[in-house]
PDB file of C-alpha atoms in Angstrom:
ATOM      1  CA  MET A1487    -105.377 -42.222  30.119  1.00 96.00           C
ATOM      2  CA  LYS A1488    -102.660 -41.620  27.685  1.00 98.00           C
ATOM      3  CA  ILE A1489    -100.199 -38.672  28.038  1.00 98.00           C
ATOM      4  CA  VAL A1490     -97.523 -37.661  25.590  1.00 98.00           C
ATOM      5  CA  VAL A1491     -94.408 -35.837  26.912  1.00 97.00           C
ATOM      6  CA  GLY A1492     -93.325 -33.251  24.282  1.00 94.00           C
ATOM      7  CA  GLY A1493     -91.616 -29.947  24.841  1.00 86.00           C
ATOM      8  CA  GLN A1494     -87.946 -29.635  24.760  1.00 85.00           C
ATOM      9  CA  MET A1495     -86.276 -30.582  28.051  1.00 88.00           C
ATOM     10  CA  GLU A1496     -86.653 -32.847  31.170  1.00 91.00           C
ATOM     11  CA  LYS A1497     -88.702 -35.304  29.210  1.00 94.00           C
ATOM     12  CA  LYS A1498     -87.660 -38.440  31.181  1.00 95.00           C
ATOM     13  CA  GLU A1499     -87.995 -36.812  34.252  1.00 96.00           C
ATOM     14  CA  ILE A1500     -91.531 -35.632  33.519  1.00 97.00           C
ATOM     15  CA  GLU A1501     -92.463 -39.196  32.459  1.00 97.00           C
ATOM     16  CA  ARG A1502     -91.020 -40.466  35.762  1.00 97.00           C
ATOM     17  CA  MET A1503     -93.176 -37.882  37.595  1.00 97.00           C
ATOM     18  CA  ILE A1504     -96.289 -39.057  35.767  1.00 98.00           C
ATOM     19  CA  LYS A1505     -95.711 -42.722  36.553  1.00 97.00           C
ATOM     20  CA  GLU A1506     -94.976 -41.863  40.094  1.00 97.00           C
ATOM     21  CA  PHE A1507     -98.283 -40.091  40.399  1.00 97.00           C
ATOM     22  CA  ASP A1508    -100.316 -42.942  38.741  1.00 97.00           C
ATOM     23  CA  PRO A1509     -98.489 -45.968  37.293  1.00 97.00           C
ATOM     24  CA  SER A1510    -101.721 -46.771  35.184  1.00 97.00           C
ATOM     25  CA  ILE A1511    -101.211 -43.710  33.011  1.00 97.00           C
ATOM     26  CA  GLU A1512     -99.768 -44.645  29.518  1.00 98.00           C
ATOM     27  CA  THR A1513     -96.961 -42.315  28.619  1.00 98.00           C
ATOM     28  CA  THR A1514     -94.848 -41.778  25.512  1.00 97.00           C
ATOM     29  CA  ILE A1515     -92.055 -39.408  24.700  1.00 97.00           C
ATOM     30  CA  LYS A1516     -91.894 -37.606  21.437  1.00 96.00           C
ATOM     31  CA  SER A1517     -90.556 -34.525  19.844  1.00 94.00           C
ATOM     32  CA  ASP A1518     -92.692 -31.473  20.174  1.00 93.00           C
ATOM     33  CA  VAL A1519     -94.072 -31.752  16.639  1.00 93.00           C
ATOM     34  CA  GLU A1520     -94.824 -35.511  16.922  1.00 95.00           C
ATOM     35  CA  ALA A1521     -96.336 -35.035  20.325  1.00 96.00           C
ATOM     36  CA  ALA A1522     -98.681 -32.201  19.172  1.00 96.00           C
ATOM     37  CA  MET A1523     -99.681 -34.335  16.194  1.00 95.00           C
ATOM     38  CA  ALA A1524    -100.449 -37.479  18.535  1.00 96.00           C
ATOM     39  CA  LEU A1525    -102.668 -35.168  20.597  1.00 97.00           C
ATOM     40  CA  LYS A1526    -104.282 -33.672  17.474  1.00 95.00           C
ATOM     41  CA  THR A1527    -105.140 -37.116  16.041  1.00 96.00           C
ATOM     42  CA  GLY A1528    -106.370 -38.445  19.249  1.00 96.00           C
ATOM     43  CA  GLN A1529    -103.682 -41.002  19.884  1.00 97.00           C
ATOM     44  CA  VAL A1530    -103.239 -39.480  23.362  1.00 98.00           C
ATOM     45  CA  ASP A1531    -105.315 -37.477  25.711  1.00 98.00           C
ATOM     46  CA  TYR A1532    -103.010 -34.884  27.096  1.00 98.00           C
ATOM     47  CA  TYR A1533     -99.644 -33.276  26.213  1.00 97.00           C
ATOM     48  CA  LEU A1534     -97.028 -32.077  28.854  1.00 97.00           C
ATOM     49  CA  GLY A1535     -93.889 -30.263  27.921  1.00 96.00           C
ATOM     50  CA  ALA A1536     -91.074 -28.290  29.479  1.00 95.00           C
ATOM     51  CA  CYS A1537     -88.591 -25.622  28.310  1.00 92.00           C
ATOM     52  CA  HIS A1538     -86.726 -22.666  29.915  1.00 88.00           C
ATOM     53  CA  THR A1539     -89.615 -20.242  29.705  1.00 85.00           C
ATOM     54  CA  GLY A1540     -92.598 -22.402  29.812  1.00 81.00           C
ATOM     55  CA  GLY A1541     -94.340 -21.181  26.581  1.00 78.00           C
ATOM     56  CA  GLY A1542     -91.655 -21.263  23.844  1.00 84.00           C
ATOM     57  CA  GLY A1543     -90.107 -24.568  23.268  1.00 86.00           C
ATOM     58  CA  ALA A1544     -92.525 -26.360  25.611  1.00 91.00           C
ATOM     59  CA  LEU A1545     -95.660 -25.213  23.777  1.00 93.00           C
ATOM     60  CA  ALA A1546     -95.071 -23.322  20.577  1.00 94.00           C
ATOM     61  CA  MET A1547     -95.494 -26.170  18.141  1.00 94.00           C
ATOM     62  CA  ALA A1548     -98.596 -27.432  20.236  1.00 95.00           C
ATOM     63  CA  ILE A1549    -100.140 -23.989  19.986  1.00 94.00           C
ATOM     64  CA  ALA A1550     -99.577 -24.018  16.113  1.00 94.00           C
ATOM     65  CA  ILE A1551    -100.805 -27.543  15.678  1.00 95.00           C
ATOM     66  CA  ILE A1552    -103.625 -27.944  18.007  1.00 94.00           C
ATOM     67  CA  GLY A1553    -104.621 -24.262  18.596  1.00 94.00           C
ATOM     68  CA  ARG A1554    -104.018 -21.811  21.338  1.00 91.00           C
ATOM     69  CA  ASN A1555    -107.367 -22.371  22.952  1.00 94.00           C
ATOM     70  CA  GLN A1556    -106.314 -25.936  24.002  1.00 96.00           C
ATOM     71  CA  CYS A1557    -102.901 -24.897  25.447  1.00 96.00           C
ATOM     72  CA  GLU A1558    -102.000 -23.472  28.888  1.00 96.00           C
ATOM     73  CA  THR A1559     -98.820 -22.064  30.049  1.00 95.00           C
ATOM     74  CA  VAL A1560     -98.723 -23.266  33.635  1.00 95.00           C
ATOM     75  CA  SER A1561     -95.546 -21.608  34.710  1.00 94.00           C
ATOM     76  CA  MET A1562     -92.875 -19.183  33.526  1.00 90.00           C
ATOM     77  CA  PRO A1563     -89.588 -17.991  34.928  1.00 89.00           C
ATOM     78  CA  GLY A1564     -90.368 -16.439  38.398  1.00 85.00           C
ATOM     79  CA  LYS A1565     -94.069 -17.347  38.095  1.00 90.00           C
ATOM     80  CA  GLN A1566     -94.758 -20.653  39.831  1.00 93.00           C
ATOM     81  CA  PRO A1567     -97.780 -22.740  38.750  1.00 96.00           C
ATOM     82  CA  VAL A1568    -101.001 -21.824  40.452  1.00 97.00           C
ATOM     83  CA  GLU A1569    -103.389 -24.678  41.307  1.00 97.00           C
ATOM     84  CA  GLU A1570    -106.587 -22.734  40.783  1.00 97.00           C
ATOM     85  CA  LYS A1571    -105.519 -21.689  37.306  1.00 97.00           C
ATOM     86  CA  VAL A1572    -104.483 -25.321  36.317  1.00 98.00           C
ATOM     87  CA  ILE A1573    -107.842 -26.557  37.530  1.00 97.00           C
ATOM     88  CA  GLU A1574    -109.663 -23.910  35.509  1.00 97.00           C
ATOM     89  CA  ALA A1575    -107.549 -24.694  32.377  1.00 97.00           C
ATOM     90  CA  VAL A1576    -108.350 -28.380  32.647  1.00 97.00           C
ATOM     91  CA  ASN A1577    -111.934 -27.803  33.219  1.00 97.00           C
ATOM     92  CA  GLU A1578    -112.083 -25.520  30.334  1.00 96.00           C
ATOM     93  CA  GLY A1579    -110.982 -28.550  28.245  1.00 96.00           C
ATOM     94  CA  LYS A1580    -107.384 -27.507  27.561  1.00 97.00           C
ATOM     95  CA  LYS A1581    -105.251 -30.446  26.580  1.00 97.00           C
ATOM     96  CA  ALA A1582    -101.613 -29.347  26.281  1.00 97.00           C
ATOM     97  CA  PHE A1583     -99.611 -27.819  29.263  1.00 97.00           C
ATOM     98  CA  GLY A1584     -96.249 -26.050  29.255  1.00 96.00           C
ATOM     99  CA  PHE A1585     -94.015 -25.142  32.135  1.00 95.00           C
ATOM    100  CA  THR A1586     -90.474 -24.357  32.959  1.00 93.00           C
ATOM    101  CA  GLY A1587     -88.250 -27.283  33.703  1.00 92.00           C
ATOM    102  CA  ASP A1588     -87.538 -26.050  37.292  1.00 91.00           C
ATOM    103  CA  HIS A1589     -91.179 -26.032  38.095  1.00 94.00           C
ATOM    104  CA  ALA A1590     -91.821 -29.519  36.722  1.00 96.00           C
ATOM    105  CA  ASN A1591     -91.966 -31.176  40.121  1.00 95.00           C
ATOM    106  CA  GLN A1592     -94.914 -28.711  41.185  1.00 96.00           C
ATOM    107  CA  ALA A1593     -96.597 -28.446  37.690  1.00 97.00           C
ATOM    108  CA  VAL A1594     -96.785 -32.133  36.869  1.00 98.00           C
ATOM    109  CA  PRO A1595     -98.681 -33.348  39.935  1.00 97.00           C
ATOM    110  CA  MET A1596    -100.877 -30.284  39.838  1.00 97.00           C
ATOM    111  CA  ILE A1597    -101.876 -30.922  36.188  1.00 98.00           C
ATOM    112  CA  LEU A1598    -102.500 -34.617  36.857  1.00 98.00           C
ATOM    113  CA  ARG A1599    -104.655 -33.945  40.043  1.00 97.00           C
ATOM    114  CA  ALA A1600    -106.670 -31.433  38.020  1.00 98.00           C
ATOM    115  CA  ILE A1601    -107.232 -33.957  35.188  1.00 97.00           C
ATOM    116  CA  LYS A1602    -108.142 -36.635  37.820  1.00 96.00           C
ATOM    117  CA  ASN A1603    -110.684 -34.386  39.395  1.00 94.00           C
ATOM    118  CA  LYS A1604    -112.018 -32.838  36.158  1.00 91.00           C
ATOM    119  CA  ASN A1605    -115.607 -31.708  36.320  1.00 76.00           C
TER     120      ASN A1605
ATOM    121  CA  MET B1228     -81.524 -29.411  12.552  1.00 95.00           C
ATOM    122  CA  THR B1229     -81.099 -28.523   8.871  1.00 97.00           C
ATOM    123  CA  LYS B1230     -82.131 -25.365   7.139  1.00 97.00           C
ATOM    124  CA  ASP B1231     -85.210 -27.288   5.570  1.00 97.00           C
ATOM    125  CA  GLU B1232     -86.165 -28.580   9.049  1.00 96.00           C
ATOM    126  CA  LEU B1233     -86.000 -25.023  10.342  1.00 97.00           C
ATOM    127  CA  ARG B1234     -88.038 -23.689   7.412  1.00 97.00           C
ATOM    128  CA  THR B1235     -90.743 -26.194   8.030  1.00 95.00           C
ATOM    129  CA  ARG B1236     -90.884 -25.493  11.724  1.00 95.00           C
ATOM    130  CA  LEU B1237     -91.026 -21.736  11.327  1.00 97.00           C
ATOM    131  CA  THR B1238     -93.567 -21.914   8.595  1.00 97.00           C
ATOM    132  CA  ILE B1239     -95.946 -23.853  10.763  1.00 95.00           C
ATOM    133  CA  LEU B1240     -95.384 -21.388  13.628  1.00 95.00           C
ATOM    134  CA  ARG B1241     -95.916 -18.341  11.293  1.00 96.00           C
ATOM    135  CA  ASP B1242     -98.815 -19.517   9.479  1.00 96.00           C
ATOM    136  CA  GLN B1243    -100.579 -20.344  12.688  1.00 94.00           C
ATOM    137  CA  HIS B1244     -99.780 -16.982  14.065  1.00 94.00           C
ATOM    138  CA  VAL B1245     -97.722 -18.250  16.929  1.00 94.00           C
ATOM    139  CA  ILE B1246     -94.751 -16.093  15.678  1.00 96.00           C
ATOM    140  CA  ASN B1247     -94.880 -12.926  13.613  1.00 97.00           C
ATOM    141  CA  GLU B1248     -93.315 -12.243  10.134  1.00 97.00           C
ATOM    142  CA  ARG B1249     -90.302 -10.363  11.554  1.00 97.00           C
ATOM    143  CA  ALA B1250     -89.475 -13.083  14.034  1.00 97.00           C
ATOM    144  CA  TYR B1251     -89.685 -15.529  11.219  1.00 98.00           C
ATOM    145  CA  GLU B1252     -87.170 -13.566   9.137  1.00 98.00           C
ATOM    146  CA  VAL B1253     -84.716 -12.758  11.984  1.00 98.00           C
ATOM    147  CA  THR B1254     -84.639 -16.434  13.095  1.00 98.00           C
ATOM    148  CA  ASN B1255     -83.905 -17.601   9.486  1.00 98.00           C
ATOM    149  CA  MET B1256     -81.040 -15.069   9.437  1.00 97.00           C
ATOM    150  CA  ALA B1257     -79.798 -16.121  12.802  1.00 98.00           C
ATOM    151  CA  PHE B1258     -79.713 -19.797  11.745  1.00 98.00           C
ATOM    152  CA  ASP B1259     -77.775 -18.825   8.666  1.00 97.00           C
ATOM    153  CA  LYS B1260     -75.282 -17.017  10.758  1.00 96.00           C
ATOM    154  CA  LEU B1261     -74.892 -19.893  13.092  1.00 95.00           C
ATOM    155  CA  ILE B1262     -74.179 -22.521  10.412  1.00 94.00           C
ATOM    156  CA  GLU B1263     -71.912 -20.045   8.699  1.00 92.00           C
ATOM    157  CA  CYS B1264     -69.907 -19.782  11.985  1.00 91.00           C
ATOM    158  CA  LEU B1265     -69.986 -23.495  12.913  1.00 91.00           C
ATOM    159  CA  GLN B1266     -69.415 -24.527   9.282  1.00 90.00           C
ATOM    160  CA  VAL B1267     -72.078 -27.325   9.549  1.00 92.00           C
ATOM    161  CA  ASP B1268     -75.206 -28.065   7.571  1.00 93.00           C
ATOM    162  CA  ASP B1269     -76.990 -29.846  10.390  1.00 95.00           C
ATOM    163  CA  VAL B1270     -76.967 -28.280  13.873  1.00 95.00           C
ATOM    164  CA  THR B1271     -77.496 -31.141  16.487  1.00 93.00           C
ATOM    165  CA  GLN B1272     -80.357 -30.447  19.110  1.00 91.00           C
ATOM    166  CA  ALA B1273     -81.006 -26.945  17.900  1.00 94.00           C
ATOM    167  CA  GLU B1274     -84.846 -27.388  17.919  1.00 93.00           C
ATOM    168  CA  MET B1275     -85.213 -25.834  21.471  1.00 92.00           C
ATOM    169  CA  LEU B1276     -83.209 -22.676  20.523  1.00 95.00           C
ATOM    170  CA  PHE B1277     -84.834 -22.104  17.094  1.00 96.00           C
ATOM    171  CA  THR B1278     -88.214 -22.514  18.749  1.00 95.00           C
ATOM    172  CA  HIS B1279     -87.320 -20.329  21.622  1.00 94.00           C
ATOM    173  CA  LEU B1280     -85.840 -17.626  19.516  1.00 96.00           C
ATOM    174  CA  PRO B1281     -88.868 -16.749  17.242  1.00 96.00           C
ATOM    175  CA  THR B1282     -91.306 -16.977  20.088  1.00 94.00           C
ATOM    176  CA  ALA B1283     -89.018 -14.793  22.274  1.00 94.00           C
ATOM    177  CA  LEU B1284     -88.793 -12.238  19.404  1.00 96.00           C
ATOM    178  CA  THR B1285     -92.606 -12.251  19.053  1.00 95.00           C
ATOM    179  CA  ARG B1286     -93.031 -11.885  22.789  1.00 92.00           C
ATOM    180  CA  ILE B1287     -90.654  -8.860  22.746  1.00 94.00           C
ATOM    181  CA  SER B1288     -92.574  -7.227  19.867  1.00 94.00           C
ATOM    182  CA  GLN B1289     -95.780  -7.628  21.840  1.00 92.00           C
ATOM    183  CA  GLY B1290     -94.106  -5.943  24.865  1.00 90.00           C
ATOM    184  CA  GLU B1291     -94.234  -9.122  27.149  1.00 87.00           C
ATOM    185  CA  ASP B1292     -91.683  -9.574  29.852  1.00 83.00           C
ATOM    186  CA  VAL B1293     -90.191 -12.613  31.331  1.00 84.00           C
ATOM    187  CA  GLU B1294     -87.782 -13.079  34.273  1.00 86.00           C
ATOM    188  CA  GLY B1295     -84.307 -14.089  33.163  1.00 87.00           C
ATOM    189  CA  PRO B1296     -82.389 -17.349  33.975  1.00 88.00           C
ATOM    190  CA  SER B1297     -80.810 -17.766  37.355  1.00 86.00           C
ATOM    191  CA  ALA B1298     -77.427 -15.911  38.178  1.00 89.00           C
ATOM    192  CA  GLU B1299     -75.987 -19.359  38.760  1.00 88.00           C
ATOM    193  CA  MET B1300     -76.938 -20.506  35.362  1.00 88.00           C
ATOM    194  CA  LEU B1301     -75.349 -17.374  33.764  1.00 92.00           C
ATOM    195  CA  VAL B1302     -72.070 -17.883  35.714  1.00 93.00           C
ATOM    196  CA  GLU B1303     -71.864 -21.326  34.379  1.00 92.00           C
ATOM    197  CA  ILE B1304     -72.387 -20.509  30.739  1.00 92.00           C
ATOM    198  CA  LYS B1305     -69.953 -17.652  30.937  1.00 94.00           C
ATOM    199  CA  GLN B1306     -67.252 -20.130  31.939  1.00 94.00           C
ATOM    200  CA  SER B1307     -67.809 -22.103  28.750  1.00 94.00           C
ATOM    201  CA  GLU B1308     -65.280 -21.968  26.020  1.00 92.00           C
ATOM    202  CA  TYR B1309     -68.119 -21.490  23.544  1.00 93.00           C
ATOM    203  CA  TYR B1310     -69.571 -18.530  25.328  1.00 95.00           C
ATOM    204  CA  PRO B1311     -67.678 -15.910  23.027  1.00 94.00           C
ATOM    205  CA  ILE B1312     -69.431 -17.509  20.013  1.00 93.00           C
ATOM    206  CA  ALA B1313     -72.765 -17.501  21.769  1.00 95.00           C
ATOM    207  CA  ARG B1314     -72.202 -13.809  22.487  1.00 96.00           C
ATOM    208  CA  GLN B1315     -71.299 -13.166  18.979  1.00 95.00           C
ATOM    209  CA  GLN B1316     -74.481 -14.864  17.697  1.00 96.00           C
ATOM    210  CA  VAL B1317     -76.698 -12.982  20.087  1.00 96.00           C
ATOM    211  CA  ASP B1318     -75.081  -9.642  19.165  1.00 96.00           C
ATOM    212  CA  TYR B1319     -75.878 -10.411  15.587  1.00 96.00           C
ATOM    213  CA  ILE B1320     -79.520 -11.060  16.488  1.00 97.00           C
ATOM    214  CA  GLU B1321     -79.700  -7.657  18.296  1.00 95.00           C
ATOM    215  CA  SER B1322     -78.188  -6.015  15.217  1.00 95.00           C
ATOM    216  CA  VAL B1323     -80.656  -7.327  12.741  1.00 96.00           C
ATOM    217  CA  TRP B1324     -83.739  -7.059  15.136  1.00 96.00           C
ATOM    218  CA  LYS B1325     -82.739  -3.338  15.202  1.00 90.00           C
ATOM    219  CA  GLU B1326     -84.352  -2.749  18.657  1.00 88.00           C
ATOM    220  CA  ALA B1327     -83.111  -3.265  22.143  1.00 89.00           C
ATOM    221  CA  ILE B1328     -83.704  -6.738  23.408  1.00 94.00           C
ATOM    222  CA  PRO B1329     -84.504  -6.925  27.141  1.00 95.00           C
ATOM    223  CA  LYS B1330     -81.540  -8.375  29.213  1.00 94.00           C
ATOM    224  CA  ALA B1331     -83.626 -11.281  30.485  1.00 93.00           C
ATOM    225  CA  GLU B1332     -84.263 -12.413  26.870  1.00 94.00           C
ATOM    226  CA  ILE B1333     -80.678 -11.880  25.916  1.00 95.00           C
ATOM    227  CA  ASP B1334     -79.578 -14.074  28.902  1.00 95.00           C
ATOM    228  CA  PHE B1335     -81.902 -16.759  27.727  1.00 94.00           C
ATOM    229  CA  LEU B1336     -80.481 -16.586  24.253  1.00 96.00           C
ATOM    230  CA  LEU B1337     -77.036 -16.769  25.662  1.00 96.00           C
ATOM    231  CA  LEU B1338     -77.988 -19.866  27.539  1.00 94.00           C
ATOM    232  CA  HIS B1339     -79.567 -21.571  24.578  1.00 94.00           C
ATOM    233  CA  TYR B1340     -76.777 -20.683  22.145  1.00 96.00           C
ATOM    234  CA  THR B1341     -73.993 -21.862  24.559  1.00 95.00           C
ATOM    235  CA  ASN B1342     -75.755 -25.062  25.096  1.00 93.00           C
ATOM    236  CA  VAL B1343     -76.213 -25.759  21.395  1.00 94.00           C
ATOM    237  CA  ILE B1344     -72.717 -24.667  20.331  1.00 94.00           C
ATOM    238  CA  THR B1345     -71.378 -26.906  23.211  1.00 92.00           C
ATOM    239  CA  ILE B1346     -73.437 -29.853  21.995  1.00 91.00           C
ATOM    240  CA  ASN B1347     -72.024 -29.239  18.505  1.00 90.00           C
ATOM    241  CA  GLN B1348     -68.584 -28.982  20.012  1.00 82.00           C
ATOM    242  CA  GLY B1349     -68.013 -25.746  18.321  1.00 72.00           C
ATOM    243  CA  GLY B1350     -68.637 -27.042  14.915  1.00 69.00           C
ATOM    244  CA  ASN B1351     -65.805 -26.983  12.372  1.00 74.00           C
ATOM    245  CA  GLN B1352     -64.207 -23.696  13.710  1.00 61.00           C
ATOM    246  CA  ASN B1353     -64.798 -21.284  10.847  1.00 57.00           C
ATOM    247  CA  GLU B1354     -62.099 -18.711  10.657  1.00 58.00           C
ATOM    248  CA  ASN B1355     -64.607 -16.073  10.810  1.00 57.00           C
ATOM    249  CA  CYS B1356     -65.956 -17.119  14.218  1.00 61.00           C
ATOM    250  CA  CYS B1357     -65.049 -14.582  16.943  1.00 55.00           C
ATOM    251  CA  TRP B1358     -63.134 -17.066  19.127  1.00 49.00           C
ATOM    252  CA  ARG B1359     -60.672 -17.760  16.390  1.00 45.00           C
ATOM    253  CA  THR B1360     -60.229 -14.014  15.564  1.00 41.00           C
ATOM    254  CA  ASN B1361     -59.888 -13.431  19.303  1.00 44.00           C
ATOM    255  CA  GLY B1362     -57.170 -16.023  19.616  1.00 40.00           C
ATOM    256  CA  LYS B1363     -59.461 -18.368  21.617  1.00 44.00           C
ATOM    257  CA  GLU B1364     -59.017 -21.446  19.704  1.00 41.00           C
ATOM    258  CA  ARG B1365     -59.853 -24.790  21.105  1.00 37.00           C
ATOM    259  CA  ASN B1366     -57.031 -27.007  22.110  1.00 32.00           C
TER     260      ASN B1366
END
């Protein structure tokens, strides 16, 4: 599986968390635009990104480039990620996930677990 | 980020209906105001701010709320020597947006602006910047 880390912040930390979850996952770090294009062109399977609000810098360009129906804001300020919603989004076929930087340690493993157990 | 890079980014966001036309226009004005203040053509690491700003304005026009940044974060940015410029820039955005902007969104904008201005070390200190006119010049 290939995952690109886009968004606007905590990129190296997110990549570290992905590797910690499963070292066999191939990761790359790109700008938000390049990351969204990598997903659109099939170079990667999933996009993860963080910003301060979860849906702005993290996902805005991905929404524009691959479409809103493939993107999910997993957390926002004051709204922690919810495992059931993440599982639902992954099973619906969503490919790009945005979250706030301070929720990354919860959101990243939650997203990866959902992908691993995808129906 | 240059003006051309901003325009490309905003056009993609507008054309795909991620941001609305008014947010597009106000963000362009905000970028012009910042480069006028900093006296630079290329604002380093401004992508997050100028992606956040139009999406925040679009969110505001759609009546969506967010919780603001932590109090600790706000205390930290207010201690920055660049905070007065950030405040000036955000006041400008409010003036051209012509509607009240929720405090949580204002606080996020202050956070983003203070970060960007700090990264750019205050630019080239335009004499029209508030910190200079307020006597808050850098050492």
